[in-house]
């Protein structure tokens, strides 16, 4: 792999703009090369032809003989090259409005009068700009981590004092705080690091701190709302455990940021070395040494704060959070990269070269296609779906199995999202807050979706075969239990406590679902509202779950007749409520975010979802009762909600439709190389939203299709729309993080100080 690609692959995605622009500098070097090649060709054209062998000898042949025994036979050549000064690289004082007085690095090219010297002057100007950008960014980030280290020091002082107070009350008496001779051996492990190693941690800090109240559980949220409880320390083990958990996570994130900075410094120094060597190779000059010496003497090359902080963070983490177990501590701070498993590739996607289109010819997909062919052949050859049987199947069996079809389609769209996020370096694992190394790649997602599709299609085929076989046809009730059994198996796998089937991902998903259910009692994070948005596109799946409960709960499965469910007014009312629930969850999440941040945008977002609720209720009532009045109400409310939602998708969620942008009607920054893809996505978003509205309002009738089939098609189109929305929504979030250089999560710290006093 060429260095340029390797350099880009190792960048922190959120800091990409802060790295040296290797590609641009490489292009400037290429311009120098092109000029020199043209110059050489022009000289060769005017050079007179050679007339025989010249007897003139090279002047070097008449110089003094250097000898065969000299240890430094080429020393004179080196001295001649060293005398040939090409550049003067230096640092000068510079006044900056934001940073004040600082060093600015500048290079003077001494051969600008040479032919093509203007290209080399331009190269060094670009080189200086990139180097100053890198140094300034690195200095800012180092100053930032130094301040964070000071904050963590203060937090650790308070944590150690709290640990002494809770676990060693006998050692917490005032007379023993600074008298290490009176502390027993069992207390010696609780110490303040560095200069205060010989002293027991002072408990005075506990008088000036408070425990930051957590609002991450429904119980704590209700207490904070109704009781306004004080966050004074109670000195109990629960407080100690909570503080330890927060500080441990803060240390992990802080260490990750330090490692990012260390790698940033190394990669950029390597990039400057590579580009200077490339310049020397093309120009036959000796400028690299002088420039690299300047880099080595700069803040980027001389600063060692990051390396020292990494050592101290590792030592403190191992001591205070891993009981001195270095192996455990380093595995936590430096998790190993996730290894690709070949069996996943075999079962899911034995992929040829992955280009713009994801081409998968895997084992499970082959099984799924084969099963689909067998099912279709069985239906046609045995004339299974006659008029009466077709209606019966579409009213009962089809809704039962289409539930799995919606899940598989959604997961396949998500697999496509993951593939393109990874391809265009959208840091989706960081945005979602996944534990490092546990995020699923697109192959893993395809493995799950294709495996589920195979099991579902096998169940459908078994259902058909049992219906057609005279020996098993009398066991109609047992045959109807196959879909229910499949739902139970999938549910048990989802909540399985054992470390199988990607347990960490399943747990993460279940936690997000619980947060959605308990809205607004949890602080709303991006994974929570992102998942709630997925549910708004899976209304038909939720209604199918309702059909499961009715169909099996009321015993309709015994006679394969859903008349009880379809004729029940209660069932129809609950169906409307179920359609509203996902949107209501989003309304509550927007309300919670509004009161936490006082952001008026969240109020408008909540109003958008509320308008959708009104439209869903109107459409559902019209589909059940019909009537011109209901049709007008449903059409008007759906139109308003569609316009509102489409605008929000394009402008707020995707950040597009900016007419003053560098890319007209798009964003200033785009990840995809072809801008027309964004316009196609916008048009598709509008069409798919309108298709949903028009179909529900019966603007287009399809007499050849059963009503449930038409509903499934429209629901599938909404899932596809959501899959497209997912990519651009996360792309916009990634670009926002890039704009603010947010590469690590901000972790709330456990302690706060009275009157902002940090002098503990």
PDB file of N, CA, C and O in Angstrom, residues 273-310:
ATOM      1  N   UNK A 273       8.444  13.841   6.578  1.00  0.00           N
ATOM      2  CA  UNK A 273       9.680  13.189   6.151  1.00  0.00           C
ATOM      3  C   UNK A 273       9.527  12.573   4.767  1.00  0.00           C
ATOM      4  O   UNK A 273      10.400  12.717   3.897  1.00  0.00           O
ATOM      5  N   UNK A 274       8.388  11.920   4.520  1.00  0.00           N
ATOM      6  CA  UNK A 274       8.153  11.285   3.225  1.00  0.00           C
ATOM      7  C   UNK A 274       8.078  12.314   2.098  1.00  0.00           C
ATOM      8  O   UNK A 274       8.663  12.127   1.019  1.00  0.00           O
ATOM      9  N   UNK A 275       7.372  13.411   2.346  1.00  0.00           N
ATOM     10  CA  UNK A 275       7.194  14.384   1.269  1.00  0.00           C
ATOM     11  C   UNK A 275       8.494  15.108   0.965  1.00  0.00           C
ATOM     12  O   UNK A 275       8.781  15.443  -0.196  1.00  0.00           O
ATOM     13  N   UNK A 276       9.331  15.339   1.992  1.00  0.00           N
ATOM     14  CA  UNK A 276      10.609  15.997   1.747  1.00  0.00           C
ATOM     15  C   UNK A 276      11.569  15.083   1.001  1.00  0.00           C
ATOM     16  O   UNK A 276      12.328  15.534   0.134  1.00  0.00           O
ATOM     17  N   UNK A 277      11.552  13.812   1.308  1.00  0.00           N
ATOM     18  CA  UNK A 277      12.398  12.872   0.573  1.00  0.00           C
ATOM     19  C   UNK A 277      11.944  12.755  -0.875  1.00  0.00           C
ATOM     20  O   UNK A 277      12.756  12.604  -1.792  1.00  0.00           O
ATOM     21  N   UNK A 278      10.636  12.816  -1.079  1.00  0.00           N
ATOM     22  CA  UNK A 278      10.113  12.788  -2.448  1.00  0.00           C
ATOM     23  C   UNK A 278      10.551  14.045  -3.202  1.00  0.00           C
ATOM     24  O   UNK A 278      10.911  13.978  -4.381  1.00  0.00           O
ATOM     25  N   UNK A 279      10.529  15.177  -2.512  1.00  0.00           N
ATOM     26  CA  UNK A 279      10.975  16.431  -3.128  1.00  0.00           C
ATOM     27  C   UNK A 279      12.455  16.351  -3.495  1.00  0.00           C
ATOM     28  O   UNK A 279      12.860  16.716  -4.609  1.00  0.00           O
ATOM     29  N   UNK A 280      13.290  15.865  -2.574  1.00  0.00           N
ATOM     30  CA  UNK A 280      14.728  15.749  -2.843  1.00  0.00           C
ATOM     31  C   UNK A 280      15.010  14.802  -4.005  1.00  0.00           C
ATOM     32  O   UNK A 280      15.891  15.047  -4.835  1.00  0.00           O
ATOM     33  N   UNK A 281      14.242  13.727  -4.069  1.00  0.00           N
ATOM     34  CA  UNK A 281      14.452  12.745  -5.125  1.00  0.00           C
ATOM     35  C   UNK A 281      14.152  13.327  -6.497  1.00  0.00           C
ATOM     36  O   UNK A 281      14.862  13.044  -7.485  1.00  0.00           O
ATOM     37  N   UNK A 282      13.122  14.143  -6.581  1.00  0.00           N
ATOM     38  CA  UNK A 282      12.716  14.706  -7.868  1.00  0.00           C
ATOM     39  C   UNK A 282      13.619  15.876  -8.279  1.00  0.00           C
ATOM     40  O   UNK A 282      14.008  15.996  -9.439  1.00  0.00           O
ATOM     41  N   UNK A 283      13.961  16.730  -7.319  1.00  0.00           N
ATOM     42  CA  UNK A 283      14.729  17.937  -7.635  1.00  0.00           C
ATOM     43  C   UNK A 283      16.232  17.734  -7.560  1.00  0.00           C
ATOM     44  O   UNK A 283      16.985  18.623  -7.954  1.00  0.00           O
ATOM     45  N   UNK A 284      16.673  16.583  -7.022  1.00  0.00           N
ATOM     46  CA  UNK A 284      18.105  16.309  -6.820  1.00  0.00           C
ATOM     47  C   UNK A 284      18.748  17.334  -5.906  1.00  0.00           C
ATOM     48  O   UNK A 284      19.917  17.703  -6.051  1.00  0.00           O
ATOM     49  N   UNK A 285      17.975  17.826  -4.948  1.00  0.00           N
ATOM     50  CA  UNK A 285      18.503  18.790  -3.978  1.00  0.00           C
ATOM     51  C   UNK A 285      18.674  18.106  -2.631  1.00  0.00           C
ATOM     52  O   UNK A 285      18.362  16.923  -2.462  1.00  0.00           O
ATOM     53  N   UNK A 286      19.168  18.877  -1.666  1.00  0.00           N
ATOM     54  CA  UNK A 286      19.381  18.338  -0.321  1.00  0.00           C
ATOM     55  C   UNK A 286      18.703  19.262   0.688  1.00  0.00           C
ATOM     56  O   UNK A 286      19.341  19.917   1.491  1.00  0.00           O
ATOM     57  N   UNK A 287      17.361  19.327   0.621  1.00  0.00           N
ATOM     58  CA  UNK A 287      16.605  20.226   1.493  1.00  0.00           C
ATOM     59  C   UNK A 287      15.948  19.490   2.648  1.00  0.00           C
ATOM     60  O   UNK A 287      15.533  20.122   3.623  1.00  0.00           O
ATOM     61  N   UNK A 288      15.841  18.168   2.548  1.00  0.00           N
ATOM     62  CA  UNK A 288      15.104  17.411   3.562  1.00  0.00           C
ATOM     63  C   UNK A 288      15.739  17.527   4.932  1.00  0.00           C
ATOM     64  O   UNK A 288      15.047  17.702   5.938  1.00  0.00           O
ATOM     65  N   UNK A 289      17.068  17.436   4.993  1.00  0.00           N
ATOM     66  CA  UNK A 289      17.736  17.445   6.295  1.00  0.00           C
ATOM     67  C   UNK A 289      17.459  18.730   7.061  1.00  0.00           C
ATOM     68  O   UNK A 289      17.144  18.709   8.250  1.00  0.00           O
ATOM     69  N   UNK A 290      17.558  19.868   6.369  1.00  0.00           N
ATOM     70  CA  UNK A 290      17.341  21.148   7.041  1.00  0.00           C
ATOM     71  C   UNK A 290      15.901  21.273   7.541  1.00  0.00           C
ATOM     72  O   UNK A 290      15.655  21.738   8.654  1.00  0.00           O
ATOM     73  N   UNK A 291      14.954  20.846   6.709  1.00  0.00           N
ATOM     74  CA  UNK A 291      13.543  20.980   7.112  1.00  0.00           C
ATOM     75  C   UNK A 291      13.206  20.024   8.238  1.00  0.00           C
ATOM     76  O   UNK A 291      12.496  20.388   9.188  1.00  0.00           O
ATOM     77  N   UNK A 292      13.712  18.816   8.172  1.00  0.00           N
ATOM     78  CA  UNK A 292      13.411  17.834   9.216  1.00  0.00           C
ATOM     79  C   UNK A 292      14.075  18.209  10.536  1.00  0.00           C
ATOM     80  O   UNK A 292      13.557  17.882  11.609  1.00  0.00           O
ATOM     81  N   UNK A 293      15.202  18.906  10.453  1.00  0.00           N
ATOM     82  CA  UNK A 293      15.826  19.408  11.688  1.00  0.00           C
ATOM     83  C   UNK A 293      14.930  20.446  12.355  1.00  0.00           C
ATOM     84  O   UNK A 293      14.799  20.482  13.578  1.00  0.00           O
ATOM     85  N   UNK A 294      14.307  21.297  11.538  1.00  0.00           N
ATOM     86  CA  UNK A 294      13.379  22.285  12.087  1.00  0.00           C
ATOM     87  C   UNK A 294      12.185  21.579  12.739  1.00  0.00           C
ATOM     88  O   UNK A 294      11.730  21.967  13.822  1.00  0.00           O
ATOM     89  N   UNK A 295      11.677  20.531  12.096  1.00  0.00           N
ATOM     90  CA  UNK A 295      10.557  19.779  12.668  1.00  0.00           C
ATOM     91  C   UNK A 295      10.964  19.149  13.988  1.00  0.00           C
ATOM     92  O   UNK A 295      10.211  19.158  14.967  1.00  0.00           O
ATOM     93  N   UNK A 296      12.167  18.601  14.017  1.00  0.00           N
ATOM     94  CA  UNK A 296      12.627  17.936  15.237  1.00  0.00           C
ATOM     95  C   UNK A 296      12.765  18.918  16.395  1.00  0.00           C
ATOM     96  O   UNK A 296      12.528  18.572  17.554  1.00  0.00           O
ATOM     97  N   UNK A 297      13.121  20.163  16.094  1.00  0.00           N
ATOM     98  CA  UNK A 297      13.286  21.170  17.147  1.00  0.00           C
ATOM     99  C   UNK A 297      11.972  21.886  17.487  1.00  0.00           C
ATOM    100  O   UNK A 297      11.931  22.659  18.442  1.00  0.00           O
ATOM    101  N   UNK A 298      10.937  21.633  16.724  1.00  0.00           N
ATOM    102  CA  UNK A 298       9.665  22.312  16.944  1.00  0.00           C
ATOM    103  C   UNK A 298       8.913  21.692  18.114  1.00  0.00           C
ATOM    104  O   UNK A 298       9.324  20.667  18.690  1.00  0.00           O
ATOM    105  N   UNK A 299       7.769  22.298  18.443  1.00  0.00           N
ATOM    106  CA  UNK A 299       6.927  21.772  19.525  1.00  0.00           C
ATOM    107  C   UNK A 299       6.434  20.373  19.204  1.00  0.00           C
ATOM    108  O   UNK A 299       6.310  19.528  20.084  1.00  0.00           O
ATOM    109  N   UNK A 300       6.184  20.101  17.934  1.00  0.00           N
ATOM    110  CA  UNK A 300       5.720  18.784  17.523  1.00  0.00           C
ATOM    111  C   UNK A 300       6.762  17.713  17.811  1.00  0.00           C
ATOM    112  O   UNK A 300       6.425  16.594  18.220  1.00  0.00           O
ATOM    113  N   UNK A 301       8.052  18.052  17.607  1.00  0.00           N
ATOM    114  CA  UNK A 301       9.101  17.064  17.819  1.00  0.00           C
ATOM    115  C   UNK A 301       9.646  17.031  19.229  1.00  0.00           C
ATOM    116  O   UNK A 301      10.138  15.980  19.682  1.00  0.00           O
ATOM    117  N   UNK A 302       9.547  18.139  19.957  1.00  0.00           N
ATOM    118  CA  UNK A 302      10.167  18.233  21.279  1.00  0.00           C
ATOM    119  C   UNK A 302       9.212  17.948  22.437  1.00  0.00           C
ATOM    120  O   UNK A 302       9.639  17.514  23.502  1.00  0.00           O
ATOM    121  N   UNK A 303       7.930  18.191  22.239  1.00  0.00           N
ATOM    122  CA  UNK A 303       6.978  18.047  23.338  1.00  0.00           C
ATOM    123  C   UNK A 303       6.878  16.582  23.780  1.00  0.00           C
ATOM    124  O   UNK A 303       6.708  15.675  22.951  1.00  0.00           O
ATOM    125  N   UNK A 304       6.972  16.371  25.076  1.00  0.00           N
ATOM    126  CA  UNK A 304       6.863  15.014  25.624  1.00  0.00           C
ATOM    127  C   UNK A 304       5.752  14.899  26.665  1.00  0.00           C
ATOM    128  O   UNK A 304       5.671  13.914  27.385  1.00  0.00           O
ATOM    129  N   UNK A 305       4.882  15.928  26.734  1.00  0.00           N
ATOM    130  CA  UNK A 305       3.800  15.889  27.723  1.00  0.00           C
ATOM    131  C   UNK A 305       2.878  14.694  27.506  1.00  0.00           C
ATOM    132  O   UNK A 305       2.448  14.061  28.460  1.00  0.00           O
ATOM    133  N   UNK A 306       2.592  14.396  26.237  1.00  0.00           N
ATOM    134  CA  UNK A 306       1.651  13.315  25.939  1.00  0.00           C
ATOM    135  C   UNK A 306       2.213  11.974  26.387  1.00  0.00           C
ATOM    136  O   UNK A 306       1.519  11.172  27.016  1.00  0.00           O
ATOM    137  N   UNK A 307       3.482  11.712  26.074  1.00  0.00           N
ATOM    138  CA  UNK A 307       4.094  10.438  26.462  1.00  0.00           C
ATOM    139  C   UNK A 307       4.117  10.279  27.979  1.00  0.00           C
ATOM    140  O   UNK A 307       3.828   9.197  28.519  1.00  0.00           O
ATOM    141  N   UNK A 308       4.445  11.366  28.687  1.00  0.00           N
ATOM    142  CA  UNK A 308       4.469  11.295  30.154  1.00  0.00           C
ATOM    143  C   UNK A 308       3.069  11.071  30.720  1.00  0.00           C
ATOM    144  O   UNK A 308       2.886  10.293  31.666  1.00  0.00           O
ATOM    145  N   UNK A 309       2.088  11.754  30.150  1.00  0.00           N
ATOM    146  CA  UNK A 309       0.716  11.587  30.628  1.00  0.00           C
ATOM    147  C   UNK A 309       0.218  10.166  30.404  1.00  0.00           C
ATOM    148  O   UNK A 309      -0.488   9.611  31.242  1.00  0.00           O
ATOM    149  N   UNK A 310       0.588   9.576  29.274  1.00  0.00           N
ATOM    150  CA  UNK A 310       0.169   8.199  29.008  1.00  0.00           C
ATOM    151  C   UNK A 310       0.722   7.261  30.082  1.00  0.00           C
ATOM    152  O   UNK A 310       0.009   6.389  30.603  1.00  0.00           O
TER     153      UNK A 310
END
